[in-house]
């Protein structure tokens, strides 16, 4: 039986031209690049937060206590 004999036949699989769809491929590339960029930005931010190289105020545990006037 073919499509002429049964017009309600359900087709499964790739449709004509689906394997050459440039828009879907471009969107897939952008989706992948977006994930890579997001992971890179999160990695850079985490590295910056965890590194001791950046100059910020010392945390309270390492700071010297305030000393009052002696006298």
Short mmCIF file of C-alpha atoms in Angstrom, two decimals:
data_model
loop_
_atom_site.label_atom_id
_atom_site.label_comp_id
_atom_site.label_asym_id
_atom_site.label_seq_id
_atom_site.Cartn_x
_atom_site.Cartn_y
_atom_site.Cartn_z
CA UNK A 1 0.00 0.00 0.00
CA UNK A 2 1.37 3.45 -0.82
CA UNK A 3 0.30 7.05 -0.27
CA UNK A 4 -1.99 6.99 -3.31
CA UNK A 5 -3.96 4.04 -1.94
CA UNK A 6 -4.07 5.40 1.61
CA UNK A 7 -3.92 9.21 1.82
CA UNK A 8 -3.96 9.13 5.65
CA UNK A 9 -0.68 7.25 5.85
CA UNK A 10 1.64 8.74 8.44
CA UNK A 11 5.17 9.43 7.25
CA UNK A 12 7.99 9.15 9.71
CA UNK A 13 11.61 10.17 9.35
CA UNK A 14 13.26 13.08 7.64
CA UNK A 15 11.23 15.33 5.45
CA UNK A 16 12.48 16.56 2.15
CA UNK A 17 15.25 19.12 2.61
CA UNK A 18 15.39 18.73 6.37
CA UNK A 19 19.02 17.65 6.32
CA UNK A 20 19.97 20.88 4.50
CA UNK A 21 18.19 23.37 6.74
CA UNK A 22 20.68 26.23 7.24
CA UNK A 23 18.52 28.09 9.78
CA UNK A 24 18.28 25.11 12.13
CA UNK A 25 22.01 24.50 11.83
CA UNK A 26 22.78 28.19 12.55
CA UNK A 27 20.51 28.14 15.60
CA UNK A 28 22.17 24.98 16.86
CA UNK A 29 25.60 26.58 16.48
CA UNK A 30 24.45 29.72 18.32
CA UNK A 31 22.94 27.56 21.07
CA UNK A 32 26.21 25.68 21.49
CA UNK A 33 28.32 28.84 21.44
CA UNK A 34 26.03 30.43 24.00
CA UNK A 35 26.63 27.54 26.37
CA UNK A 36 30.38 27.71 25.86
CA UNK A 37 30.46 31.47 26.47
CA UNK A 38 28.28 31.12 29.57
CA UNK A 39 30.56 28.45 31.03
CA UNK A 40 33.63 30.57 30.24
CA UNK A 41 32.19 33.67 31.93
CA UNK A 42 31.17 31.66 34.99
CA UNK A 43 34.63 30.09 35.14
CA UNK A 44 36.35 33.47 34.92
CA UNK A 45 34.10 34.93 37.62
CA UNK A 46 34.71 31.95 39.90
CA UNK A 47 38.46 32.10 39.35
CA UNK A 48 38.45 35.81 40.14
CA UNK A 49 36.47 35.29 43.33
CA UNK A 50 38.66 32.43 44.56
CA UNK A 51 42.04 33.90 43.69
CA UNK A 52 43.93 35.89 46.30
CA UNK A 53 45.70 37.98 43.68
CA UNK A 54 43.10 40.73 43.39
CA UNK A 55 43.41 43.71 45.65
CA UNK A 56 40.40 44.18 47.89
CA UNK A 57 40.01 44.91 51.56
CA UNK A 58 41.30 42.15 53.78
CA UNK A 59 38.63 39.93 55.25
CA UNK A 60 37.85 40.61 58.92
CA UNK A 61 39.54 37.39 60.10
CA UNK A 62 42.92 38.55 58.80
CA UNK A 63 42.58 42.24 59.67
CA UNK A 64 44.22 43.68 62.74
CA UNK A 65 41.80 44.69 65.46
CA UNK A 66 41.15 48.35 66.03
CA UNK A 67 43.25 49.73 68.83
CA UNK A 68 42.01 52.48 71.03
CA UNK A 69 43.99 55.47 72.08
CA UNK A 70 46.71 54.65 74.54
CA UNK A 71 47.47 57.04 77.18
#
